[in-house]
mmCIF file with all atom_site columns, C-alpha atoms in Angstrom:
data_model
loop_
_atom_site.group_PDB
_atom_site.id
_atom_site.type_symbol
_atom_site.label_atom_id
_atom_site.label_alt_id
_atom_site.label_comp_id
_atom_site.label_asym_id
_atom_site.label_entity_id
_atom_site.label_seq_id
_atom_site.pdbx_PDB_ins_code
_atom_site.Cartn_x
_atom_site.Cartn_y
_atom_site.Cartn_z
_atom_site.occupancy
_atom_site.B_iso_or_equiv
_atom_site.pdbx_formal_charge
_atom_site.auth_seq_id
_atom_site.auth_comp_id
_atom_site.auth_asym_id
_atom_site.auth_atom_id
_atom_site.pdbx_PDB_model_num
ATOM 1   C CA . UNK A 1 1   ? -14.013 -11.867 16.193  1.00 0.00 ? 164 UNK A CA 1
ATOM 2   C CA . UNK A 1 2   ? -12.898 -9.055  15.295  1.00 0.00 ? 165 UNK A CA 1
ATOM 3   C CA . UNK A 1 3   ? -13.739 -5.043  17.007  1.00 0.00 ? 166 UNK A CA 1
ATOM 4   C CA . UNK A 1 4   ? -15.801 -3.647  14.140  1.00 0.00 ? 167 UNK A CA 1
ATOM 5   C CA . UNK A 1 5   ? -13.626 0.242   13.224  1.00 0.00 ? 168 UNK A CA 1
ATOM 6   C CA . UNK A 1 6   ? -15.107 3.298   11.605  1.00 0.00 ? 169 UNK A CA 1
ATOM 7   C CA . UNK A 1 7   ? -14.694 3.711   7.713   1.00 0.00 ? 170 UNK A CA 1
ATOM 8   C CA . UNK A 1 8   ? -13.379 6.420   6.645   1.00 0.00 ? 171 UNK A CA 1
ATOM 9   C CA . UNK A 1 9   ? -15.327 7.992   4.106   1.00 0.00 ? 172 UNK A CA 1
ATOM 10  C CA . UNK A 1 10  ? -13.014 6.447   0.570   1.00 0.00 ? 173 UNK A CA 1
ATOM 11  C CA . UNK A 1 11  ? -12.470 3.471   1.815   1.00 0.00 ? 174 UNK A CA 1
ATOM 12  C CA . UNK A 1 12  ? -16.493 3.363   2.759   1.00 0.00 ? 175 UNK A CA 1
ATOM 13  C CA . UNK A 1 13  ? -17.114 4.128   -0.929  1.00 0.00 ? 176 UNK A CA 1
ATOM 14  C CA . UNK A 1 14  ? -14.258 1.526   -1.525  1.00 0.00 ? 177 UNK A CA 1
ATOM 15  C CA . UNK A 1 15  ? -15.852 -1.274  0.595   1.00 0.00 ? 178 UNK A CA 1
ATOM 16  C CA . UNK A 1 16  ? -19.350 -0.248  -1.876  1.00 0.00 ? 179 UNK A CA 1
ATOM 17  C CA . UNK A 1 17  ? -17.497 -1.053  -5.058  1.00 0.00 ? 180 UNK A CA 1
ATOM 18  C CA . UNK A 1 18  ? -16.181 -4.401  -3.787  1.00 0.00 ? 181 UNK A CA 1
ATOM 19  C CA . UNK A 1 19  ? -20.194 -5.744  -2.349  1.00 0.00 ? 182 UNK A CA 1
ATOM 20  C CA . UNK A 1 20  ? -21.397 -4.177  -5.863  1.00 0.00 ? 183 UNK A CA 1
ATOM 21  C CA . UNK A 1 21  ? -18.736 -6.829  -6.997  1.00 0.00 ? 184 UNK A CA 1
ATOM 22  C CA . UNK A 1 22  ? -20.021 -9.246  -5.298  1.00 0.00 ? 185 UNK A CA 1
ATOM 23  C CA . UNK A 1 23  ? -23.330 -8.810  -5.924  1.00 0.00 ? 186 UNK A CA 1
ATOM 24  C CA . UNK A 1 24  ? -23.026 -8.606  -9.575  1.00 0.00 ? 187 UNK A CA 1
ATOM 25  C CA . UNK A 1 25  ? -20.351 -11.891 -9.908  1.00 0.00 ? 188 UNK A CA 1
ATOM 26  C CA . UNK A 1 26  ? -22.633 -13.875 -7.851  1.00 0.00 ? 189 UNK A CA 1
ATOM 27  C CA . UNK A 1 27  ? -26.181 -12.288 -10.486 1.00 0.00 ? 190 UNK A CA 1
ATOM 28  C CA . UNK A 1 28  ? -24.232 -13.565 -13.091 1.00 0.00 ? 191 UNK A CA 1
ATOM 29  C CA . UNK A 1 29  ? -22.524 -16.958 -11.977 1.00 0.00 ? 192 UNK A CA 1
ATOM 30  C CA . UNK A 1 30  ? -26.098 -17.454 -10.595 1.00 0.00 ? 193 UNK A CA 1
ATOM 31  C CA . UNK A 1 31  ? -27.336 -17.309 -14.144 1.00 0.00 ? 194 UNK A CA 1
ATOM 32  C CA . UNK A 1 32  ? -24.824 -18.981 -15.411 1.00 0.00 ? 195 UNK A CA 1
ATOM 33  C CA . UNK A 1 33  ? -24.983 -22.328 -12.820 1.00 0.00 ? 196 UNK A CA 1
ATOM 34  C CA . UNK A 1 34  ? -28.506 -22.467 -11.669 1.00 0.00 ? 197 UNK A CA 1
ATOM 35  C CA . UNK A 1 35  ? -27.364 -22.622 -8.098  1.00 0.00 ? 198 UNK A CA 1
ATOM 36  C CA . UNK A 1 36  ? -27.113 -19.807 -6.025  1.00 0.00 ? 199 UNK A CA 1
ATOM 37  C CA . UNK A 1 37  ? -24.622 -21.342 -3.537  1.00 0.00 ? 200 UNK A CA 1
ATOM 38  C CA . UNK A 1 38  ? -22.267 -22.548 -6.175  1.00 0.00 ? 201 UNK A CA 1
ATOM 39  C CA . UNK A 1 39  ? -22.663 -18.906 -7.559  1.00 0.00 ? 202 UNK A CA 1
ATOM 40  C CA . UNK A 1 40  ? -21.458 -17.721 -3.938  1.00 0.00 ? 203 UNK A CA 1
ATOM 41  C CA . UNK A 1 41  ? -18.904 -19.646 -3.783  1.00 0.00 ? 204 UNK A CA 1
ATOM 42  C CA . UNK A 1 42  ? -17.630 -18.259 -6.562  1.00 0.00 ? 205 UNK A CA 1
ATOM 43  C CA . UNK A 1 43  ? -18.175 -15.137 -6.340  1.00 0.00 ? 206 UNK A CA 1
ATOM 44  C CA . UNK A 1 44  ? -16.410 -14.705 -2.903  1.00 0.00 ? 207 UNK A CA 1
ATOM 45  C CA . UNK A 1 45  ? -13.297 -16.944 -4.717  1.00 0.00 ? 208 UNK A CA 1
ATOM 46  C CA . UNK A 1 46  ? -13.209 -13.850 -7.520  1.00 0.00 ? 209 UNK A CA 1
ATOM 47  C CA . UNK A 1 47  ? -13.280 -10.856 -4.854  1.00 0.00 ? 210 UNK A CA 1
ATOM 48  C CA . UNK A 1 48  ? -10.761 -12.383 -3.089  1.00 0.00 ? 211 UNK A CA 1
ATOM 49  C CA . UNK A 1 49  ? -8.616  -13.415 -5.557  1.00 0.00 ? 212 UNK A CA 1
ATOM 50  C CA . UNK A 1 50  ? -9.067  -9.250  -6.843  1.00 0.00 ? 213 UNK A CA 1
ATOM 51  C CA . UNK A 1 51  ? -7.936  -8.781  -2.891  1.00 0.00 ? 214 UNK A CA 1
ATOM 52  C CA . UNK A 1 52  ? -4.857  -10.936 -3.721  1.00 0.00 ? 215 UNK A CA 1
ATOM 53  C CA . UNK A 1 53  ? -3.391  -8.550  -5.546  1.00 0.00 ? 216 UNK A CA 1
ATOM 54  C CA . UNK A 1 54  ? -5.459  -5.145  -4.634  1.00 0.00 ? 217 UNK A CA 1
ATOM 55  C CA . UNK A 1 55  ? -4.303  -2.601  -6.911  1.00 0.00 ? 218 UNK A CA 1
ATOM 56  C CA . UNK A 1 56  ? -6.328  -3.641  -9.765  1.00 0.00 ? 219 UNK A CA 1
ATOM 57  C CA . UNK A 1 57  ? -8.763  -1.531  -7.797  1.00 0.00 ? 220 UNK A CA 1
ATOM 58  C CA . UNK A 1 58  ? -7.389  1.290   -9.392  1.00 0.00 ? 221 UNK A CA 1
ATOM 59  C CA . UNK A 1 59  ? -8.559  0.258   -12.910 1.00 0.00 ? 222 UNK A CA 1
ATOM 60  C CA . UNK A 1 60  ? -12.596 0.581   -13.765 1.00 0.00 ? 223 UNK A CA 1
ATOM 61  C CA . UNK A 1 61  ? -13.386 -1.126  -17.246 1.00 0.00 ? 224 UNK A CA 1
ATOM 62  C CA . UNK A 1 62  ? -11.437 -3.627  -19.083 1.00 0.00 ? 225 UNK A CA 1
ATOM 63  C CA . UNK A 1 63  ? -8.718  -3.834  -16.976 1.00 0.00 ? 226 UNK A CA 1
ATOM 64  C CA . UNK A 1 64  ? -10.676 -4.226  -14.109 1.00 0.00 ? 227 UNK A CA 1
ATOM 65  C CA . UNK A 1 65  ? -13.466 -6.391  -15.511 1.00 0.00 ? 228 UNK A CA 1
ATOM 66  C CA . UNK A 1 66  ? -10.915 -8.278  -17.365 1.00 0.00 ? 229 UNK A CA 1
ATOM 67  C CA . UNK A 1 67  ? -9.098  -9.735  -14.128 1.00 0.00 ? 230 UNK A CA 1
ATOM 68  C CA . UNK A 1 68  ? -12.701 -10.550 -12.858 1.00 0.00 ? 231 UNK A CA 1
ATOM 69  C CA . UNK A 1 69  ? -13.691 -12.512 -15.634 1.00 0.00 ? 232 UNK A CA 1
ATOM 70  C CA . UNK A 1 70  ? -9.749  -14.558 -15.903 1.00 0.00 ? 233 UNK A CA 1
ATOM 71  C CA . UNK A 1 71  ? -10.772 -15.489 -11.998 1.00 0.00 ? 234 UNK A CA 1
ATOM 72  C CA . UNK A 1 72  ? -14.264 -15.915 -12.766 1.00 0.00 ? 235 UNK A CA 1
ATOM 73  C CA . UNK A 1 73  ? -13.782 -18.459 -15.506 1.00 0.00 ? 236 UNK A CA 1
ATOM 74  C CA . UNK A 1 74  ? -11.543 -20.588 -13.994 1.00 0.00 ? 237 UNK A CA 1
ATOM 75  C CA . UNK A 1 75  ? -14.087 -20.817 -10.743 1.00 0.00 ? 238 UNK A CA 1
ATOM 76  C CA . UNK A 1 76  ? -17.238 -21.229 -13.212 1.00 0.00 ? 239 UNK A CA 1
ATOM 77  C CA . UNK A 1 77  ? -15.319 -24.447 -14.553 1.00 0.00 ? 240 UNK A CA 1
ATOM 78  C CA . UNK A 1 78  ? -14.268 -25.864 -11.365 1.00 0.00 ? 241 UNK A CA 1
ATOM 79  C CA . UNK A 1 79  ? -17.659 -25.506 -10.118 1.00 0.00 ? 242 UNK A CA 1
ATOM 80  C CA . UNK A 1 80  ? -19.695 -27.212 -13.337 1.00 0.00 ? 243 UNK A CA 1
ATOM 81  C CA . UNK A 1 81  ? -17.234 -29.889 -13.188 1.00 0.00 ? 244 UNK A CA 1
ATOM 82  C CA . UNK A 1 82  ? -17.794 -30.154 -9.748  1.00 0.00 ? 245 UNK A CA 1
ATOM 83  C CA . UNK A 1 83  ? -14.118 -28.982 -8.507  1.00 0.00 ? 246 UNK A CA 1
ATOM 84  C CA . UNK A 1 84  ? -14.982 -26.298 -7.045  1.00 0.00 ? 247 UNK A CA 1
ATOM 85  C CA . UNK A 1 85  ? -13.414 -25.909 -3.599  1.00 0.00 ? 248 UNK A CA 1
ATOM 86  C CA . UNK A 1 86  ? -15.753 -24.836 -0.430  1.00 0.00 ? 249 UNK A CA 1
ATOM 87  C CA . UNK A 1 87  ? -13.743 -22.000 1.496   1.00 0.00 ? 250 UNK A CA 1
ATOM 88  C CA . UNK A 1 88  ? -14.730 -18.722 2.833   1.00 0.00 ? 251 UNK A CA 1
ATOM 89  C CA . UNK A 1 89  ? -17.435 -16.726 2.771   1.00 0.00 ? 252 UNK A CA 1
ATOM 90  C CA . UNK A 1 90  ? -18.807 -13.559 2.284   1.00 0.00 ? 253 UNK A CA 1
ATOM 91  C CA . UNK A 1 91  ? -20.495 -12.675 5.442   1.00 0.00 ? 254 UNK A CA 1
ATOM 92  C CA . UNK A 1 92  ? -16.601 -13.404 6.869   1.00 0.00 ? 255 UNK A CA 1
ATOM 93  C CA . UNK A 1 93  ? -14.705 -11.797 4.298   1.00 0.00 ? 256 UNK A CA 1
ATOM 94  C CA . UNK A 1 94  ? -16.934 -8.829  4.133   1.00 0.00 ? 257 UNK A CA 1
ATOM 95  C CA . UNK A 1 95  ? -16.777 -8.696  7.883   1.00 0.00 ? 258 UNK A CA 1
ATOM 96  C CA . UNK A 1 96  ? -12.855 -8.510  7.595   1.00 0.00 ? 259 UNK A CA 1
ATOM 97  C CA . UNK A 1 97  ? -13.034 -5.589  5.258   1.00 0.00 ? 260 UNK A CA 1
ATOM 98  C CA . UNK A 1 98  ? -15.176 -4.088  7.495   1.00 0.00 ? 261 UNK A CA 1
ATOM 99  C CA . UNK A 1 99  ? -12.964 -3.794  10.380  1.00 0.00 ? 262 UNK A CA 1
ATOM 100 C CA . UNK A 1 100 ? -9.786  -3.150  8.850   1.00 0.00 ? 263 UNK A CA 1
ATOM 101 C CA . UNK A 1 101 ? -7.549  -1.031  11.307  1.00 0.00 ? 264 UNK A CA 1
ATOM 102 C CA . UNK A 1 102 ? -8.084  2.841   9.540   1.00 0.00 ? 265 UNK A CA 1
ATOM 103 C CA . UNK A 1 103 ? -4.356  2.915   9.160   1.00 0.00 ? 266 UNK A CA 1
ATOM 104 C CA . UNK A 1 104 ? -4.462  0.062   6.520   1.00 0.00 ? 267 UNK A CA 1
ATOM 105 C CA . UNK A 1 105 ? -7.792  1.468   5.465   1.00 0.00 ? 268 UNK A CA 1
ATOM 106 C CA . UNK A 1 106 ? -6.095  5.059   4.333   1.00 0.00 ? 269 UNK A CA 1
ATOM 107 C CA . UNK A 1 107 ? -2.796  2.759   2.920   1.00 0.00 ? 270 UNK A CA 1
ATOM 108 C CA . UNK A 1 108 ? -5.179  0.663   0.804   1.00 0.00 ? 271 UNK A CA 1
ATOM 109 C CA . UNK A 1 109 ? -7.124  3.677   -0.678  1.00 0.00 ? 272 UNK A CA 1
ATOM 110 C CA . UNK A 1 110 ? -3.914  6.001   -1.277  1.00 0.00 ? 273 UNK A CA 1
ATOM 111 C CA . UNK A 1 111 ? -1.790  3.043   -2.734  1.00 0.00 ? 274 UNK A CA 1
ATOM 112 C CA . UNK A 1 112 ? -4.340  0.494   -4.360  1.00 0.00 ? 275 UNK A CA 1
ATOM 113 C CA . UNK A 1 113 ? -7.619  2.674   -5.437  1.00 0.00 ? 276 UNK A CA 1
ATOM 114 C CA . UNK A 1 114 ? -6.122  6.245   -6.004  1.00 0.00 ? 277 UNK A CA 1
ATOM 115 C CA . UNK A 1 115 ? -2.234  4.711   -7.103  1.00 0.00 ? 278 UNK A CA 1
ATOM 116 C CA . UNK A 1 116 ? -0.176  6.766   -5.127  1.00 0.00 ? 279 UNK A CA 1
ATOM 117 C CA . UNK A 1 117 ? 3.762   5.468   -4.790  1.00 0.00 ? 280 UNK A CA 1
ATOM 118 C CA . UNK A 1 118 ? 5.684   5.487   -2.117  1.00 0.00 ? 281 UNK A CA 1
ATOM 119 C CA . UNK A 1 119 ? 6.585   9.422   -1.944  1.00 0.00 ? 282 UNK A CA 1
ATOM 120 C CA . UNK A 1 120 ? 2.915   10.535  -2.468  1.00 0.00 ? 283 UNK A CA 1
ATOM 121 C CA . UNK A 1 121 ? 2.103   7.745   -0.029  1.00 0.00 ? 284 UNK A CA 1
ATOM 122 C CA . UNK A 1 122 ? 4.287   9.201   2.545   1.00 0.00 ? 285 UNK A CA 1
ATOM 123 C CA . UNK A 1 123 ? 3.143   12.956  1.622   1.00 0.00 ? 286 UNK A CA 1
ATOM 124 C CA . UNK A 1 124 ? -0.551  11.755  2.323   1.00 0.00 ? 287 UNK A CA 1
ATOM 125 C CA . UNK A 1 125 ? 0.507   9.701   5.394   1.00 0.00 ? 288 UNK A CA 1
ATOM 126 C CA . UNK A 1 126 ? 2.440   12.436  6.952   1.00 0.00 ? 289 UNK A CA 1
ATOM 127 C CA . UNK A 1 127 ? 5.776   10.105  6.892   1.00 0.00 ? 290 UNK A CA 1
ATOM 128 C CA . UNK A 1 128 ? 8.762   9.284   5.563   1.00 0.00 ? 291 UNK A CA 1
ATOM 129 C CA . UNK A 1 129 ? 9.018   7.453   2.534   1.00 0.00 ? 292 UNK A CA 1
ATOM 130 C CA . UNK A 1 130 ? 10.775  4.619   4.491   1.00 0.00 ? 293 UNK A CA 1
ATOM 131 C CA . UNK A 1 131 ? 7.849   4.480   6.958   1.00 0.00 ? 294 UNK A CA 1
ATOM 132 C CA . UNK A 1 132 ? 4.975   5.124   4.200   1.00 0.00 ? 295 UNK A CA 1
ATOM 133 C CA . UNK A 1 133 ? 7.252   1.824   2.432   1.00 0.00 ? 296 UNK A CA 1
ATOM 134 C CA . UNK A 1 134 ? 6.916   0.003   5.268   1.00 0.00 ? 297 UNK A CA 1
ATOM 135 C CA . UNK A 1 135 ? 2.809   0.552   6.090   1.00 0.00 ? 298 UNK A CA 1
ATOM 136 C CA . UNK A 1 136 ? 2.434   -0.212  2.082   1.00 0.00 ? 299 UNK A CA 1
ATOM 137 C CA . UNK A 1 137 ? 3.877   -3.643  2.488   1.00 0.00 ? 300 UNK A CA 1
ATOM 138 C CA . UNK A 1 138 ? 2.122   -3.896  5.808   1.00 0.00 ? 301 UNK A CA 1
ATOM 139 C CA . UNK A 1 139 ? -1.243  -3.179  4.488   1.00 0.00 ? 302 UNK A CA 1
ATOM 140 C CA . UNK A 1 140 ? -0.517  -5.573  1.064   1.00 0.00 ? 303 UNK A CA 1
ATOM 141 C CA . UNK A 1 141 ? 0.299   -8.414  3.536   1.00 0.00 ? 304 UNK A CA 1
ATOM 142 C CA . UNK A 1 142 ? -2.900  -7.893  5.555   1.00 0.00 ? 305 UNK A CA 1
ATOM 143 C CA . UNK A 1 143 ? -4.816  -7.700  2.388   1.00 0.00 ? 306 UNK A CA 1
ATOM 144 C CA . UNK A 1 144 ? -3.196  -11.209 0.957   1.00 0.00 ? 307 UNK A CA 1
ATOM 145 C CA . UNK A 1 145 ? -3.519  -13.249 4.161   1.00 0.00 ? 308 UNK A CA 1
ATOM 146 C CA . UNK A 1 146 ? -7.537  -11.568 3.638   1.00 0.00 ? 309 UNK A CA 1
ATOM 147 C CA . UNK A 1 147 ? -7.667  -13.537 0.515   1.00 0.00 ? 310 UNK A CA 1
ATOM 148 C CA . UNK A 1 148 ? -6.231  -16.842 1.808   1.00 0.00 ? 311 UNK A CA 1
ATOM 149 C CA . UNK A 1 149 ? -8.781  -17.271 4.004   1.00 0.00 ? 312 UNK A CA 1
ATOM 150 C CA . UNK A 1 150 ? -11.615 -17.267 0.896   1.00 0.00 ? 313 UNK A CA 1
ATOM 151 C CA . UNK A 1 151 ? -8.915  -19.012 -1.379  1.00 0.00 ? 314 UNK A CA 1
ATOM 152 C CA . UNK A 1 152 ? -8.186  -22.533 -1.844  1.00 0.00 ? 315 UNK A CA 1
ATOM 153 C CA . UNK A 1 153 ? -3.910  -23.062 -1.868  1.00 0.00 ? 316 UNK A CA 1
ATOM 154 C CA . UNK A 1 154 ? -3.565  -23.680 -5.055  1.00 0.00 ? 317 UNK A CA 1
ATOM 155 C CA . UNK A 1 155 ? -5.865  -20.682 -6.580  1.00 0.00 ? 318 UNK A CA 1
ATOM 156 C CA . UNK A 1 156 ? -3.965  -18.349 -4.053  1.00 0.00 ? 319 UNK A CA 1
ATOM 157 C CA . UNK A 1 157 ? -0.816  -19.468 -5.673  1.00 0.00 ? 320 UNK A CA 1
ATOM 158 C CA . UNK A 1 158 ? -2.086  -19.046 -9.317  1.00 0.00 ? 321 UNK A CA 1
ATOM 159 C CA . UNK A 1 159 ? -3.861  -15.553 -8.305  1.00 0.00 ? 322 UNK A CA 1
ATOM 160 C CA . UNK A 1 160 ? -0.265  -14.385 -6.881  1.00 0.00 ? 323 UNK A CA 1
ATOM 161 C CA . UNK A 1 161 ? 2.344   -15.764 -9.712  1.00 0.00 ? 324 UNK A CA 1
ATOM 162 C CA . UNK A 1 162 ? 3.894   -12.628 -8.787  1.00 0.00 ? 325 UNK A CA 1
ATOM 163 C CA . UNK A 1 163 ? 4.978   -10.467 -5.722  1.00 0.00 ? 326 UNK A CA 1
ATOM 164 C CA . UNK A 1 164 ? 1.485   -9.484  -3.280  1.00 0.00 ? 327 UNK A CA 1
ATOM 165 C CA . UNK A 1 165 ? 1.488   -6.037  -4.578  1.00 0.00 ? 328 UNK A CA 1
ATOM 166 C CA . UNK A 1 166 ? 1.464   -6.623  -8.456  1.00 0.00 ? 329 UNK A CA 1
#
C-alpha cells in the first residue's frame, strides 16, 4: 500500500474536481441503471479512462463533459447488456491519486490542468526543458498505468487510440 503524501494545494483542488466527477457520473448512471454498483462500476471506468489521457482536465464544459459522456455511453451499454467488465475501484483509484509523489503532483497540474508545454513546464519546475520533457512523460506514464488498473484491456486500448498524452 502505498505512503499516503501531502497535496499540494492545486492538485488538492484538482483531486476535488475528479471525486465531484465521480460523484456526479455515478448520480447519474445510478439513475440511469437502477443499481448503484453497476453505476460504480462505471463511473470509476469513465474517471479513469479521463486519467488515460489527463489533459482533458484542462477543458471545463463541452469539451470536458463531452469526453465523459463518449466513455460514459459506451460503459452504460456494456453494463445494461450485461458486458460490463468488474475492475477497479474507487476507494483504490482514489487512494492512488491521493498519494501521488508531489513531483508528479506539480507535473500533472502545470502540464494537464493549467496546459503549460514543455518550456513553461521547465520555467515552473526550475529545469531544463530536457528534464521538465522527461518528468512530463514520467508523470503521463504514471497517470496511464493509474488507469489500467480501473480499465478493462480492451477499453484502455480504445480510451488511448493515440499516444498517453493526447
Amino acid at each position: 500500500m502505498s505512503t499516503p503524501t501531502s497535496l499540494l494545494p492545486e492538485y488538492d483542488a484538482w483531486i476535488k474536481r475528479v471525486c465531484a466527477t465521480y460523484d456526479a457520473i455515478t448520480y447519474t448512471c445510478h439513475h440511469r441503471l437502477g443499481n448503484r454498483r453497476l453505476a460504480e462500476q462505471v463511473s470509476v471506468q469513465v474517471v479513469a479512462g479521463l486519467l488515460a489521457k489527463p489533459k482533458v482536465f484542462r477543458y471545463f464544459g463541452l469539451p470536458y463533459s463531452g469526453r465523459i459522456a463518449r466513455l460514459a455511453e459506451a460503459r452504460l451499454a456494456e453494463a445494461q447488456e450485461g458486458r460490463l467488465a468488474d475492475v477497479g475501484s474507487w476507494p483504490h483509484l482514489l487512494r492512488e491519486l491521493i498519494t501521488l509523489p508531489p513531483e508528479h503532483q506539480e507535473v500533472l497540474v502545470f502540464t494537464c490542468v493549467q496546459g503549460d508545454d514543455d518550456e513553461h513546464l521547465a520555467s515552473n519546475l526550475g529545469c531544463d526543458t530536457q528534464t521538465a520533457k522527461i518528468r512530463r512523460h514520467s508523470t503521463m506514464e504514471l497517470m496511464h498505468g493509474l488507469a489500467a488498473c480501473a480499465l478493462p484491456p480492451t477499453i484502455l486500448h480504445e480510451v488511448n487510440d493515440h499516444s498517453i498524452e493526447d
